[in-house]
mmCIF file of C-alpha atoms in Angstrom:
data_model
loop_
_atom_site.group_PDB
_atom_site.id
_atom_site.type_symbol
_atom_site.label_atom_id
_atom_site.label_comp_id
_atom_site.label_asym_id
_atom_site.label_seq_id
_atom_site.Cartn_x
_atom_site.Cartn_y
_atom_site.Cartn_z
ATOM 1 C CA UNK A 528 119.793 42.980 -104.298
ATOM 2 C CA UNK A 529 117.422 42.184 -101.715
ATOM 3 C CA UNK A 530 118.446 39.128 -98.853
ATOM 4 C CA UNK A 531 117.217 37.208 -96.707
ATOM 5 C CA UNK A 532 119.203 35.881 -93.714
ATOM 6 C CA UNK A 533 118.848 32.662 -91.964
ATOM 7 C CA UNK A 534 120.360 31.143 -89.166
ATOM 8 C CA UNK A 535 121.844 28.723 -88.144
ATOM 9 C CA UNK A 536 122.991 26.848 -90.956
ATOM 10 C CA UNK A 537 123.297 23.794 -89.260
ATOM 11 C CA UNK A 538 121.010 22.662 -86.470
ATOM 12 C CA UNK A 539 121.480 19.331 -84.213
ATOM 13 C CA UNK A 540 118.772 18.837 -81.660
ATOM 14 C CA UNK A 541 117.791 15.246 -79.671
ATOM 15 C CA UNK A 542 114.589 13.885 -81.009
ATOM 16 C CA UNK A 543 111.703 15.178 -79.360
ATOM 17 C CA UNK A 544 112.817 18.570 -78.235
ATOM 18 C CA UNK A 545 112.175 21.658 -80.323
ATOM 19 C CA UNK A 546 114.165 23.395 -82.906
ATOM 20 C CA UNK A 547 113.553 26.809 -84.109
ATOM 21 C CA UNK A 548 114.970 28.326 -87.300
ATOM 22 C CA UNK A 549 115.034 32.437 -87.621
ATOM 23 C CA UNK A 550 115.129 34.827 -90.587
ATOM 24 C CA UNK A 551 114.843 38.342 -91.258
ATOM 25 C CA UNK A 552 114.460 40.346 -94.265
ATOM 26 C CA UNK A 553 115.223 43.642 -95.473
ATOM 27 C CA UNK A 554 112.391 44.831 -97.499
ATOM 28 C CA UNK A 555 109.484 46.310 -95.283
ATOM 29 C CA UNK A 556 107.032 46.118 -97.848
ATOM 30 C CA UNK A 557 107.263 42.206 -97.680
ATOM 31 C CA UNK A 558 104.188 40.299 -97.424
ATOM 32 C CA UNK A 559 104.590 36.691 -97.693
ATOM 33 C CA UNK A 560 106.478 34.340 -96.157
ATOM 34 C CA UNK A 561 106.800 30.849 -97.050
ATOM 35 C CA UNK A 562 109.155 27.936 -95.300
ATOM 36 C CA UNK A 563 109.751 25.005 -97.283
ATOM 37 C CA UNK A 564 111.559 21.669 -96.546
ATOM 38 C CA UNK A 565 113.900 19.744 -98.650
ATOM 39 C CA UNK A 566 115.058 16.160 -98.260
ATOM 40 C CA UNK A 567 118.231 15.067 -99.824
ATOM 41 C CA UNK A 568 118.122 14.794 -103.618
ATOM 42 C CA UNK A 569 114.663 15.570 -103.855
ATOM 43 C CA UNK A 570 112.808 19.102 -104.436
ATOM 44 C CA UNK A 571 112.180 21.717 -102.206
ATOM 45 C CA UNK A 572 108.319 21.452 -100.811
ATOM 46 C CA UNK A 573 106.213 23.846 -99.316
ATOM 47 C CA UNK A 574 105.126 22.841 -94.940
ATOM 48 C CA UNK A 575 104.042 26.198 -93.983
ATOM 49 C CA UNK A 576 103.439 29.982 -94.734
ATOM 50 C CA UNK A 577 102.550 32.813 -93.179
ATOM 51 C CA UNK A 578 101.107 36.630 -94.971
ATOM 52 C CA UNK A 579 101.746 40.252 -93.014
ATOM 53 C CA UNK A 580 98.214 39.927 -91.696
ATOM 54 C CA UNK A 581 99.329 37.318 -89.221
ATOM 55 C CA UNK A 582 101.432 37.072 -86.250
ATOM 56 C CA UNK A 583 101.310 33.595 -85.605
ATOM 57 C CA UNK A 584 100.658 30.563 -87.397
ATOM 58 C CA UNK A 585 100.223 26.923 -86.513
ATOM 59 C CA UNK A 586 100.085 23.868 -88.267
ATOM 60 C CA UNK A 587 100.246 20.226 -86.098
ATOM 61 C CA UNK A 588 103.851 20.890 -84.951
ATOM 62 C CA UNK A 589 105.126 23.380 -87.354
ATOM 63 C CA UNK A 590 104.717 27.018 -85.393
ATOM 64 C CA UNK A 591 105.472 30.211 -88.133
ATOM 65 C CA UNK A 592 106.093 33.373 -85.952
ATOM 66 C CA UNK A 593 106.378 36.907 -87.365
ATOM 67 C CA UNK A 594 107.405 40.298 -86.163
ATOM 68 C CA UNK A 595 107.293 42.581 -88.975
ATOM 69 C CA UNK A 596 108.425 45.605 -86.893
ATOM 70 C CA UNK A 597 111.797 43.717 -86.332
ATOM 71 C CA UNK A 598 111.494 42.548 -89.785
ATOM 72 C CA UNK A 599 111.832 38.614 -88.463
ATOM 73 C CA UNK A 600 110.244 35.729 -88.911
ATOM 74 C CA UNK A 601 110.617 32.370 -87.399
ATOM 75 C CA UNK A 602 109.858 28.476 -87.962
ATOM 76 C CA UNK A 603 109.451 26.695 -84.512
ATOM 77 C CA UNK A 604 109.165 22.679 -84.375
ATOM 78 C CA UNK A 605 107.696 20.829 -81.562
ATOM 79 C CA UNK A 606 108.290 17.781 -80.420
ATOM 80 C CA UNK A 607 111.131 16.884 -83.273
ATOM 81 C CA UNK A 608 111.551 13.689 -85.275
ATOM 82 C CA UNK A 609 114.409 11.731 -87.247
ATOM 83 C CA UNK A 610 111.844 12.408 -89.932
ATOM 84 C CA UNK A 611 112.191 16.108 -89.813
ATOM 85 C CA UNK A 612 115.970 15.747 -90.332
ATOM 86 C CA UNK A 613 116.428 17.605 -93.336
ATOM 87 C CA UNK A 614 117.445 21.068 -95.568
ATOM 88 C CA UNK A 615 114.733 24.127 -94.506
ATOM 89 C CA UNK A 616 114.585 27.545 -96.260
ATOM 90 C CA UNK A 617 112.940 30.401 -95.809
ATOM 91 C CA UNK A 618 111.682 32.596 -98.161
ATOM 92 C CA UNK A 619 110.442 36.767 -98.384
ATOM 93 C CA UNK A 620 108.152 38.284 -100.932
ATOM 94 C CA UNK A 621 110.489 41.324 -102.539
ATOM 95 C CA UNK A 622 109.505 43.227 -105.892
ATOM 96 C CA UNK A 623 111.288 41.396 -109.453
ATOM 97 C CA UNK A 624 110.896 44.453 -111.585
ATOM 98 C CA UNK A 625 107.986 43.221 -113.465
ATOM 99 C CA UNK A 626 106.505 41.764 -110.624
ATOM 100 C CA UNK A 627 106.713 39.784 -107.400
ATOM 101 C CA UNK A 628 109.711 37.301 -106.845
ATOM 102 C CA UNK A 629 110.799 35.141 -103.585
ATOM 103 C CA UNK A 630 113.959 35.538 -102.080
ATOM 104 C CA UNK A 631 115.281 32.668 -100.336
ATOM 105 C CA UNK A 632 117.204 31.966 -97.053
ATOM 106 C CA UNK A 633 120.801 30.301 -97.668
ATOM 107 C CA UNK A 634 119.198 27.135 -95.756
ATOM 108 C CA UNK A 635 119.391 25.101 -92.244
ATOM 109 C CA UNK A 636 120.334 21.665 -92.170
ATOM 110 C CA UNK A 637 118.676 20.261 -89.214
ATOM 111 C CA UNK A 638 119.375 17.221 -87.769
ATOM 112 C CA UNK A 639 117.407 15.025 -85.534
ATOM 113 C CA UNK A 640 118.919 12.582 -83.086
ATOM 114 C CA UNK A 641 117.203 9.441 -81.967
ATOM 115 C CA UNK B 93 97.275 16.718 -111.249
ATOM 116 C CA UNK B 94 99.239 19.709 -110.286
ATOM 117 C CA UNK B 95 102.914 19.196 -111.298
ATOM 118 C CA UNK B 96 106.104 20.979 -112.624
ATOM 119 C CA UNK B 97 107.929 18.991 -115.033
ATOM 120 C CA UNK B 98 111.477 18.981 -115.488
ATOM 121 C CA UNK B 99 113.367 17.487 -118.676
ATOM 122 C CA UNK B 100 116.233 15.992 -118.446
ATOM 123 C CA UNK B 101 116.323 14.877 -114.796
ATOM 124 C CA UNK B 102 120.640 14.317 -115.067
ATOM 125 C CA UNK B 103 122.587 15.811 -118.194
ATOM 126 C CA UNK B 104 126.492 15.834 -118.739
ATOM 127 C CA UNK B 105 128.138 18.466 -120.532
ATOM 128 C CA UNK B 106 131.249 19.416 -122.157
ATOM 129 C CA UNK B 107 132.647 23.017 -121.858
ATOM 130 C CA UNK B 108 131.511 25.076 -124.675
ATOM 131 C CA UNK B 109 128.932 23.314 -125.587
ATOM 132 C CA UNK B 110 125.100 25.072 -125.859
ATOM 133 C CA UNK B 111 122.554 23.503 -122.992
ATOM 134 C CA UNK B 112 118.738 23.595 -123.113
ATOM 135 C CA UNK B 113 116.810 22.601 -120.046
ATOM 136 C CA UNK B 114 113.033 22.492 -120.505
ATOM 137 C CA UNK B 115 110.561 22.757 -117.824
ATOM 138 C CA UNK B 116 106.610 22.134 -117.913
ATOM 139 C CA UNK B 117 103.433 22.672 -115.790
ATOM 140 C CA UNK B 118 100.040 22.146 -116.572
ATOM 141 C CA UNK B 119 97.918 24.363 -113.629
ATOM 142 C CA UNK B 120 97.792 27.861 -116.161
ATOM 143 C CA UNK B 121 100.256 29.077 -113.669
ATOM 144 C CA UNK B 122 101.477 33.061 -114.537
ATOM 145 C CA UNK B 123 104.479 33.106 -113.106
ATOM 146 C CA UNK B 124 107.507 30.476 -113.895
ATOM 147 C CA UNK B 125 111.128 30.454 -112.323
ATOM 148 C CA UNK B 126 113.855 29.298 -112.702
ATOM 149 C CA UNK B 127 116.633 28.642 -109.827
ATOM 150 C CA UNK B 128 120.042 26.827 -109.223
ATOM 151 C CA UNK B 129 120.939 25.340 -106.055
ATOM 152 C CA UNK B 130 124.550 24.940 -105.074
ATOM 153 C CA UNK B 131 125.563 23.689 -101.563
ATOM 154 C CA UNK B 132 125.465 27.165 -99.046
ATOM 155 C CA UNK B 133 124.610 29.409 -101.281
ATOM 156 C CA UNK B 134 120.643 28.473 -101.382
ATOM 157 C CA UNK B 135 118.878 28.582 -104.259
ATOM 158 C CA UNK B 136 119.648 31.251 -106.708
ATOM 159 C CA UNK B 137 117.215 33.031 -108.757
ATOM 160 C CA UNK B 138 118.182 33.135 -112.171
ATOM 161 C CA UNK B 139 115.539 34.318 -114.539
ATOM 162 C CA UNK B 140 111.471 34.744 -113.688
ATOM 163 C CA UNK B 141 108.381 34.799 -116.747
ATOM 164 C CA UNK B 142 105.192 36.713 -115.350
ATOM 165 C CA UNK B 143 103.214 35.108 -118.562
ATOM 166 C CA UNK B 144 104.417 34.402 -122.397
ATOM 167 C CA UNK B 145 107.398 36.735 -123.215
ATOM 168 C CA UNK B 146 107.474 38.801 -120.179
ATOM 169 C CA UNK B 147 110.753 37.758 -118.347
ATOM 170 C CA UNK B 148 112.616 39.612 -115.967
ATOM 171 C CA UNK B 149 116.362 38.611 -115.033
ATOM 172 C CA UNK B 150 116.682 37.656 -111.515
ATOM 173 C CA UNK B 151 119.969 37.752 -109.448
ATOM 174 C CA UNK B 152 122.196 36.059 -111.611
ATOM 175 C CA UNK B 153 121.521 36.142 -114.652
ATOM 176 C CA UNK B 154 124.474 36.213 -116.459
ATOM 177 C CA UNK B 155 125.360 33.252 -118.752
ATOM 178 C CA UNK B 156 121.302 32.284 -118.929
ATOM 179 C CA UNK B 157 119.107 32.991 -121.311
ATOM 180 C CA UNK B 158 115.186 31.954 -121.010
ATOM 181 C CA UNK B 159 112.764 31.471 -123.327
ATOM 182 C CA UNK B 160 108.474 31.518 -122.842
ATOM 183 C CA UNK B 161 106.245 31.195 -125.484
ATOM 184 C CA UNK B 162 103.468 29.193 -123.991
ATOM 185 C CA UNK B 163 101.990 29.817 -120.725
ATOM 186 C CA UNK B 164 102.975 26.117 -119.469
ATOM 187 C CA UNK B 165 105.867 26.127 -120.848
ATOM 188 C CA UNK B 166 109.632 27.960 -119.560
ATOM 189 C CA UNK B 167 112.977 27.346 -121.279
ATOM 190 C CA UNK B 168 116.583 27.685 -119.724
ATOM 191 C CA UNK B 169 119.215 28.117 -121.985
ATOM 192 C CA UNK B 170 122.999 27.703 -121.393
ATOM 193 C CA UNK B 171 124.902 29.535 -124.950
ATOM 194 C CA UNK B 172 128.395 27.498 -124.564
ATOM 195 C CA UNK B 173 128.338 26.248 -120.719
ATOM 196 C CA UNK B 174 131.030 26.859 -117.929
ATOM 197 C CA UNK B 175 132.178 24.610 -115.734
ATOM 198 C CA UNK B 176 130.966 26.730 -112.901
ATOM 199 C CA UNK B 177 127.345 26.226 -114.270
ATOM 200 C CA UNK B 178 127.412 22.696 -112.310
ATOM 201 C CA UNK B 179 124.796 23.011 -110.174
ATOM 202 C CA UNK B 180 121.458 21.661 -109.596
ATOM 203 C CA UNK B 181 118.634 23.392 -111.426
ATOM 204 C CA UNK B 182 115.349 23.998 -110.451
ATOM 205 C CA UNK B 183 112.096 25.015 -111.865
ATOM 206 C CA UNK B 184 108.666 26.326 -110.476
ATOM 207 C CA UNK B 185 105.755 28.090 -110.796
ATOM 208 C CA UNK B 186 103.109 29.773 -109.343
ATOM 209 C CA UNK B 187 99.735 31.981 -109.725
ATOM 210 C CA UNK B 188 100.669 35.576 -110.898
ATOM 211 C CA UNK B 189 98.409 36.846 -108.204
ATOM 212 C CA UNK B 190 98.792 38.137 -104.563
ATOM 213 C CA UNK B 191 101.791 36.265 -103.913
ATOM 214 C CA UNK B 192 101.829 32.186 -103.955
ATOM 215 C CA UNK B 193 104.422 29.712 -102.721
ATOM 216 C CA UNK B 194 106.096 28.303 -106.097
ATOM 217 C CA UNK B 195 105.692 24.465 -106.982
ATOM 218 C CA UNK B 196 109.088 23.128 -107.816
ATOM 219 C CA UNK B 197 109.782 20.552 -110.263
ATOM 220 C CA UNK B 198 112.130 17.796 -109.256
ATOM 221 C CA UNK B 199 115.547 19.333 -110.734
ATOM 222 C CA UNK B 200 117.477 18.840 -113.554
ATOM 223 C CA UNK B 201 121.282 17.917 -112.007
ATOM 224 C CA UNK B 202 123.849 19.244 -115.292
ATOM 225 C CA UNK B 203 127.482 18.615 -115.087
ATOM 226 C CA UNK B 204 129.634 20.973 -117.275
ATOM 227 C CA UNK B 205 133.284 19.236 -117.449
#
């Protein structure tokens, strides 16, 4: 079936510097692209999404870019936190059979050093 | 208030034995999910409902069955669990139109021994 690759799978940055998660996806007729972040043994949450109409995308620190000609899309952070340590995945619109359906990154554990 | 309810929130099993995991929302959402989450391997999609009774497998579906019958409401079924069922399982939903970011519930953790 359809994937969507992320890397890295484990990210260590120094607190307040910036750490940037990428994905791409295979499907060309994908339209949305959600990130969400999960903290240990708790659910995954949305932060930030970005549809096909968009290139960019901003929210406080979070920064969603997205080149759909390359078929990648990207999660930036700014100005990093021990708070942000934590599980993000990625996530491409694809087609279910009946419908639409997610597809989900295989994760990046990021790590934030004080 | 918007939620996604998952029942039980930890359940032990013994091999062989038949599993039900429930899962609720109350926002009229279309579309339900329903995903496992094992370490590296993300989470896996393992059945979707786009309303009552119309439920498409996902992409791994084998050993699962589901059940819908009310719009808020999406069962998981395990007919005589495996061992290699472990895994943390996850529910959501989401509106059935123009693509939305699913709501997860906060996971039902099963141990199959």
């Amino acid at each position: 079936g359809e994937q969507v690759e992320q890397l890295p799978s484990i990210l260590r940055v120094q607190e307040r510097s910036s750490a940037s998660i990428n994905c791409t996806y295979e499907n060309s007729a994908s339209n949305y692209f959600p990130w969400y972040k999960q903290e240990p043994g708790e659910n995954p949450k949305l932060i930030i999404d970005i549809r096909s109409n968009m290139e960019r995308k901003q929210i406080q620190g979070l920064i969603v870019l997205l080149d759909k000609k390359a078929k990648r899309f990207s999660l930036h952070i700014t100005d990093t936190q021990p708070a942000d340590s934590a599980m993000y995945f990625c996530a491409a619109s694809g087609y279910g059979g009946s419908g639409n359906k997610l597809i989900f990154g295989t994760g990046t554990l990021l790590s934030v050093k004080p | 208030d918007m939620k996604v309810t998952q029942m039980p929130r930890y359940l032990i099993k013994r091999m062989g034995e038949n599993v039900l995991l429930e899962c609720g929302q109350d926002m009229s959402h279309e579309t339900m999910y329903w995903y496992r989450q094992d370490p590296g391997l993300g989470l896996q999609l393992i059945y979707i409902s786009y309303d009552v009774d119309s439920n498409s497998e996902g992409d791994i579906p084998k050993g699962y069955r589901v059940s819908r019958k009310k719009r808020e409401h999406f069962s998981l079924i395990l007919d005589s669990a495996k061992t290699n069922q472990t895994s943390v399982y996850f529910c959501a939903s989401s509106r059935g139109l123009n693509n939305q970011a699913p709501l997860f519930g906060e996971g039902t953790r099963l141990s199959v021994l």
